Amino acid sequence: MAVPGDPPNGTPDGTGGGDDEFRSDEYRSVVFDEDFVRAARLQEYSAQERMGEHARAVRSRSIWSGSAPRTSTPGRGARQGMLLVLLIATAFAAAVYMGLRNPYVPPPGGPAQPLTSTVVPLAPTTAVPGGLPPALFAQSPAADYRVGAAGISLPAVRRTHHFTDVQVVTALSVAKDYLVQSSLDPDVLAGSATRPVRVLLDPDQLGQFDRSMTSPSGDGRHAATGWLVRFDPATAVMADPRVRVSGSITYEEVAQDVLEVTTDHTFVYAVRPATGAPAAADGASLFTVRRELRLRFDRDDLSARRLELASAYVMAGPQDCSADPAGGFRPLLAGAGPTTVGPAASDPYASGHPRRTAGLCGVLAPSATPGAPVSPAP
């Protein structure tokens, strides 16, 4: 009797039952009847169902997914990039918010105001004494004055409410540079140079300065001698380069963005007649200039090491009141007699604020005349 699973013609010759025969006998008792076969249902699972709980081949790129494999480098880089963008956006929002709560107020700006100047010639009441420069200085109130820039000393420095001590030092040093260049430079005194003074001025004042040099006038705005000290080269030249100087410098904060420096100095020059001018036997004589200047500095000026010359009050003598000192000083030299005098006597050597002379000419005080008795130094 044939058993299901056996070959149709039985077992081939030469093949022993062995293990195969044992396995065939083992399953001979398993019989699938017709009802079982009909009840069986065939079901084909989809690819996703066959994968079961395995991870998907294509992973979500969501940066918030915490289930992404740690070996996925592109996902981590995207997540870090997004966090960096969020940090930058947060910082920018905070900066905008702080700016709205504390808005920046720009400092007051604007062009520099033009210089206003007053130049008062001082006429002598006696003949102008002459002599050698050392003897003239020794007999004058300038006997104890220092020579040159050494006579321009700076005050003690303290910061103000809106300016640091470094900024104050800068303003004072620029002010001193201006005094040295405009009062002591030999070329400036001779009238052959203006650049050493010009480079220290605010650009907004350069037009007024240039006009004052080329077309000086006594209108209170365009006197060359309001900006600097210079002698009419046809009248007098320096007899001794060692100028005697004494005075003071003060400063104060006049606005949140403006520092003002006030200088008050007396300069004493030994002069002699220019070449071709009549000369006295005694040779040289003294000429005294008292300059009170108000210098202003804003923050741009401090950064550029420049200044705004706000005002200048100048007394100079001995001069003839009929002479116009706007273009350059014309000293009365040794041997010259007294001239027409003005309404009030003025002493350029006196300390404190100089007297504002009502007219355009003053009187050179007798105590300022060389040869007068000099009080001993304390």
XYZ file of C-alpha atoms in Angstrom:
378
model
C 0.000 0.000 0.000
C 1.368 3.344 -1.059
C 1.856 5.988 1.626
C 1.432 9.687 0.802
C 4.817 11.274 0.226
C 6.325 8.097 -1.292
C 7.447 8.213 -4.911
C 4.860 6.871 -7.319
C 6.903 3.831 -8.118
C 8.123 3.238 -4.619
C 11.496 3.722 -3.197
C 14.254 3.749 -5.804
C 16.694 0.932 -5.781
C 19.956 1.499 -4.024
C 18.612 4.025 -1.597
C 18.294 2.867 1.881
C 15.607 4.060 4.174
C 18.122 5.424 6.689
C 17.185 8.709 8.239
C 14.812 9.556 5.394
C 12.843 6.429 6.006
C 12.745 7.273 9.721
C 11.515 10.823 9.066
C 8.885 9.516 6.571
C 7.579 7.101 9.145
C 7.523 9.924 11.742
C 5.106 12.099 9.712
C 2.923 9.273 8.320
C 0.540 9.736 11.185
C -0.113 13.400 10.201
C -3.125 13.470 7.904
C -4.786 16.732 6.624
C -8.363 15.944 5.914
C -10.449 17.844 3.434
C -12.259 19.973 6.060
C -8.944 21.239 7.527
C -7.620 22.219 4.125
C -10.778 24.118 3.254
C -10.760 25.956 6.591
C -7.179 27.105 6.144
C -6.837 30.789 5.058
C -3.801 32.098 3.267
C -2.679 35.636 4.317
C 0.141 37.610 2.673
C 1.673 40.161 5.069
C 2.791 43.539 3.770
C 6.473 44.568 3.901
C 5.854 46.856 6.891
C 3.965 44.085 8.727
C 6.739 41.605 7.999
C 9.239 44.103 9.565
C 7.317 43.998 12.806
C 8.895 46.285 15.455
C 12.092 46.891 13.508
C 13.195 50.558 12.873
C 12.219 52.106 9.609
C 14.900 52.412 6.936
C 14.097 56.119 6.365
C 14.181 58.055 9.664
C 12.268 61.243 10.386
C 14.506 64.368 10.229
C 12.600 66.136 12.963
C 15.048 67.954 15.228
C 12.814 67.355 18.245
C 12.745 63.555 17.902
C 14.600 61.973 20.745
C 14.460 58.471 19.251
C 16.872 59.169 16.431
C 19.946 56.957 16.504
C 22.963 58.639 18.022
C 25.034 57.598 15.079
C 23.055 59.908 12.774
C 25.472 62.871 12.422
C 23.384 65.000 9.974
C 20.433 65.104 12.418
C 22.619 66.257 15.325
C 24.200 69.035 13.199
C 20.793 70.335 12.144
C 19.646 70.354 15.748
C 22.741 72.304 16.887
C 22.318 74.781 14.036
C 18.733 75.465 15.009
C 19.726 75.995 18.648
C 22.392 78.492 17.555
C 19.828 80.414 15.509
C 17.490 80.502 18.499
C 20.261 81.838 20.751
C 21.125 84.615 18.280
C 17.474 85.556 17.903
C 17.068 85.685 21.681
C 20.115 87.924 22.085
C 18.895 90.254 19.344
C 15.450 90.485 20.928
C 17.026 91.295 24.299
C 19.160 94.030 22.738
C 16.125 95.586 21.058
C 14.191 95.454 24.296
C 16.969 97.119 26.272
C 17.323 99.759 23.581
C 13.648 100.605 23.827
C 13.832 100.876 27.600
C 17.085 102.908 27.569
C 17.220 104.745 24.251
C 20.604 106.211 23.277
C 20.560 109.971 23.193
C 23.124 111.290 20.700
C 25.331 114.072 22.066
C 24.476 117.573 20.975
C 26.410 118.405 17.869
C 26.653 121.162 15.358
C 29.218 123.431 13.800
C 31.686 125.350 15.939
C 30.692 128.918 16.706
C 32.811 131.699 15.152
C 35.484 133.403 17.192
C 34.691 136.750 18.817
C 37.786 138.800 19.598
C 38.699 142.144 21.125
C 42.156 143.601 20.593
C 43.006 146.680 22.669
C 46.213 148.658 21.991
C 47.862 150.209 25.051
C 49.483 153.610 24.578
C 52.469 154.674 26.694
C 52.360 157.738 28.949
C 56.129 158.188 28.919
C 58.907 157.692 26.429
C 59.587 154.057 25.590
C 62.870 153.018 27.265
C 65.447 151.082 25.301
C 68.439 148.928 26.083
C 69.754 145.419 25.904
C 67.122 142.680 26.352
C 68.578 141.165 29.576
C 68.659 144.547 31.282
C 65.172 145.450 30.113
C 63.724 142.173 31.399
C 65.507 142.563 34.740
C 63.968 146.010 35.272
C 60.428 144.966 34.272
C 57.639 143.143 36.095
C 58.636 140.124 33.980
C 61.942 139.730 35.805
C 60.768 136.528 37.498
C 58.791 135.140 34.571
C 59.819 131.835 33.075
C 61.133 131.558 29.553
C 59.000 130.183 26.739
C 56.766 127.134 27.191
C 58.047 126.646 30.743
C 55.869 129.606 31.741
C 52.713 127.768 30.616
C 52.005 125.341 33.431
C 49.027 123.007 33.617
C 46.709 122.791 36.625
C 46.028 119.709 38.707
C 43.770 117.330 36.804
C 40.510 115.869 38.051
C 37.791 114.225 36.067
C 34.492 116.022 35.567
C 30.992 114.547 35.591
C 31.087 113.501 31.914
C 34.812 113.682 31.037
C 37.534 111.344 32.270
C 40.846 112.542 33.627
C 42.501 111.372 30.391
C 40.161 113.559 28.346
C 40.849 116.528 30.627
C 44.607 116.018 30.216
C 44.122 115.909 26.436
C 42.205 119.199 26.453
C 44.824 120.912 28.610
C 47.742 119.668 26.524
C 46.081 120.827 23.284
C 45.414 124.213 24.887
C 49.085 124.501 25.826
C 50.126 123.509 22.301
C 47.904 126.264 20.951
C 49.467 128.877 23.250
C 52.977 127.780 22.303
C 52.302 127.810 18.573
C 50.281 131.023 18.529
C 52.426 133.045 20.970
C 55.987 131.670 20.865
C 56.688 130.184 17.438
C 59.302 132.465 15.757
C 57.799 132.073 12.276
C 54.308 132.877 13.531
C 55.611 135.939 15.394
C 57.364 137.125 12.232
C 54.178 136.748 10.189
C 55.704 134.178 7.825
C 53.687 131.133 8.980
C 50.167 130.316 10.106
C 49.987 126.545 9.653
C 51.250 125.662 13.181
C 48.155 127.429 14.545
C 45.718 126.427 11.820
C 46.198 122.670 12.263
C 44.980 122.904 15.863
C 41.610 124.490 14.995
C 38.235 122.849 14.453
C 37.515 122.547 10.695
C 34.383 124.687 11.099
C 36.577 127.664 12.062
C 39.137 127.368 9.275
C 37.251 129.615 6.875
C 37.097 132.425 9.439
C 40.757 131.896 10.326
C 41.902 132.034 6.684
C 39.960 135.246 6.055
C 41.462 136.764 9.211
C 44.946 136.015 7.910
C 44.416 137.256 4.345
C 42.016 140.164 5.003
C 42.262 141.124 8.688
C 39.852 143.698 10.092
C 38.889 145.049 13.480
C 35.270 143.919 13.243
C 35.546 141.590 16.236
C 35.577 138.507 13.988
C 38.532 138.754 11.636
C 41.466 140.212 13.565
C 44.581 138.123 12.934
C 45.855 139.174 16.351
C 42.769 137.619 17.931
C 43.987 134.213 16.778
C 47.733 134.637 17.309
C 50.565 137.037 18.108
C 52.437 138.516 15.190
C 54.318 141.704 14.488
C 54.081 143.894 11.452
C 57.288 142.831 9.666
C 57.780 146.372 8.390
C 57.772 147.746 11.942
C 59.533 145.409 14.362
C 61.294 142.051 14.642
C 62.354 139.928 17.594
C 65.503 141.070 19.376
C 65.633 138.077 21.731
C 63.959 134.683 21.127
C 63.567 134.089 24.872
C 60.018 135.261 25.517
C 59.008 135.735 29.152
C 55.691 134.095 30.078
C 53.440 133.890 33.123
C 49.789 133.006 33.612
C 47.240 130.368 34.488
C 44.943 127.761 32.949
C 41.581 126.620 34.309
C 38.917 124.279 33.001
C 35.302 123.335 33.604
C 32.544 121.239 32.067
C 30.004 123.674 30.613
C 27.754 121.045 28.995
C 27.418 117.289 28.897
C 29.516 117.174 25.741
C 31.605 120.359 26.064
C 34.738 120.987 28.103
C 35.930 124.598 28.290
C 39.501 125.688 29.035
C 40.311 129.312 29.931
C 43.866 130.590 29.571
C 45.126 133.917 30.903
C 48.784 134.700 30.149
C 51.115 137.648 29.798
C 53.841 137.414 27.149
C 56.752 139.858 27.160
C 58.822 140.206 23.973
C 62.088 142.039 23.328
C 61.772 143.695 19.919
C 63.892 145.982 17.762
C 63.199 147.976 14.619
C 62.811 146.029 11.399
C 65.512 146.339 8.755
C 65.296 149.785 7.216
C 63.239 151.241 10.066
C 64.728 154.038 12.174
C 66.520 152.637 15.228
C 67.386 154.231 18.550
C 70.824 154.020 19.999
C 69.614 151.853 22.837
C 68.403 149.202 20.403
C 65.750 146.932 21.872
C 62.562 147.611 23.789
C 59.901 145.479 25.437
C 56.449 144.740 24.092
C 53.796 143.146 26.331
C 50.749 141.109 25.241
C 48.048 139.964 27.642
C 45.859 137.187 26.158
C 42.739 135.742 27.732
C 41.352 132.890 25.611
C 38.334 130.602 25.957
C 38.880 127.256 24.257
C 36.150 124.663 23.795
C 36.407 120.930 23.232
C 33.726 118.439 22.279
C 34.410 114.715 22.072
C 35.317 114.863 18.383
C 37.810 117.645 19.119
C 39.420 115.586 21.863
C 39.732 112.552 19.594
C 41.314 114.666 16.831
C 43.412 116.792 19.244
C 41.981 120.101 18.083
C 40.013 122.965 19.625
C 37.424 125.652 19.055
C 38.605 129.159 19.910
C 35.432 130.708 21.335
C 36.708 134.140 22.412
C 39.880 136.163 22.743
C 40.498 139.322 24.734
C 43.895 140.836 23.971
C 45.730 143.903 25.349
C 49.068 144.838 23.783
C 51.461 147.736 24.102
C 53.123 150.095 23.788
C 51.284 150.992 20.586
C 49.880 154.084 19.000
C 46.099 154.226 19.405
C 45.790 155.389 15.809
C 47.355 152.167 14.537
C 45.125 149.256 13.588
C 46.454 146.136 15.350
C 44.115 143.710 13.549
C 46.680 142.575 10.982
C 49.743 142.655 13.229
C 51.127 144.526 16.185
C 53.114 147.712 15.538
C 55.170 148.343 18.669
C 56.381 151.790 19.621
C 60.099 151.207 19.784
C 62.843 152.547 22.011
C 62.881 156.333 22.151
C 59.295 156.832 20.984
C 57.400 159.435 22.972
C 53.941 159.220 24.552
C 50.968 159.249 22.215
C 47.251 159.930 22.400
C 45.866 157.884 25.246
C 42.583 156.106 25.724
C 39.909 156.312 28.366
C 41.436 154.127 31.079
C 44.752 152.744 32.233
C 45.322 149.005 31.863
C 48.049 146.895 33.387
C 48.744 143.738 31.344
C 50.877 142.393 34.213
C 48.064 142.499 36.769
C 46.641 139.178 37.868
C 42.968 138.339 37.668
C 40.539 139.114 34.872
C 41.735 141.921 32.604
C 39.662 145.090 32.620
C 37.380 145.330 29.596
C 38.345 148.720 28.180
C 35.351 150.693 26.967
C 37.131 152.232 23.996
C 39.437 150.835 21.343
C 42.570 151.999 23.135
C 43.918 151.907 26.670
C 46.780 153.314 28.661
C 49.833 151.258 29.443
C 50.052 151.489 33.217
C 53.214 153.120 34.560
C 53.998 149.995 36.601
C 54.228 148.033 33.346
C 56.907 150.332 31.892
C 60.441 148.922 31.953
C 62.744 150.948 34.150
C 60.144 151.516 36.851
C 60.910 150.131 40.302
C 60.167 146.451 40.591
C 58.782 145.007 43.805
C 60.980 142.258 45.234
C 59.715 138.741 44.756
C 58.137 137.239 47.904
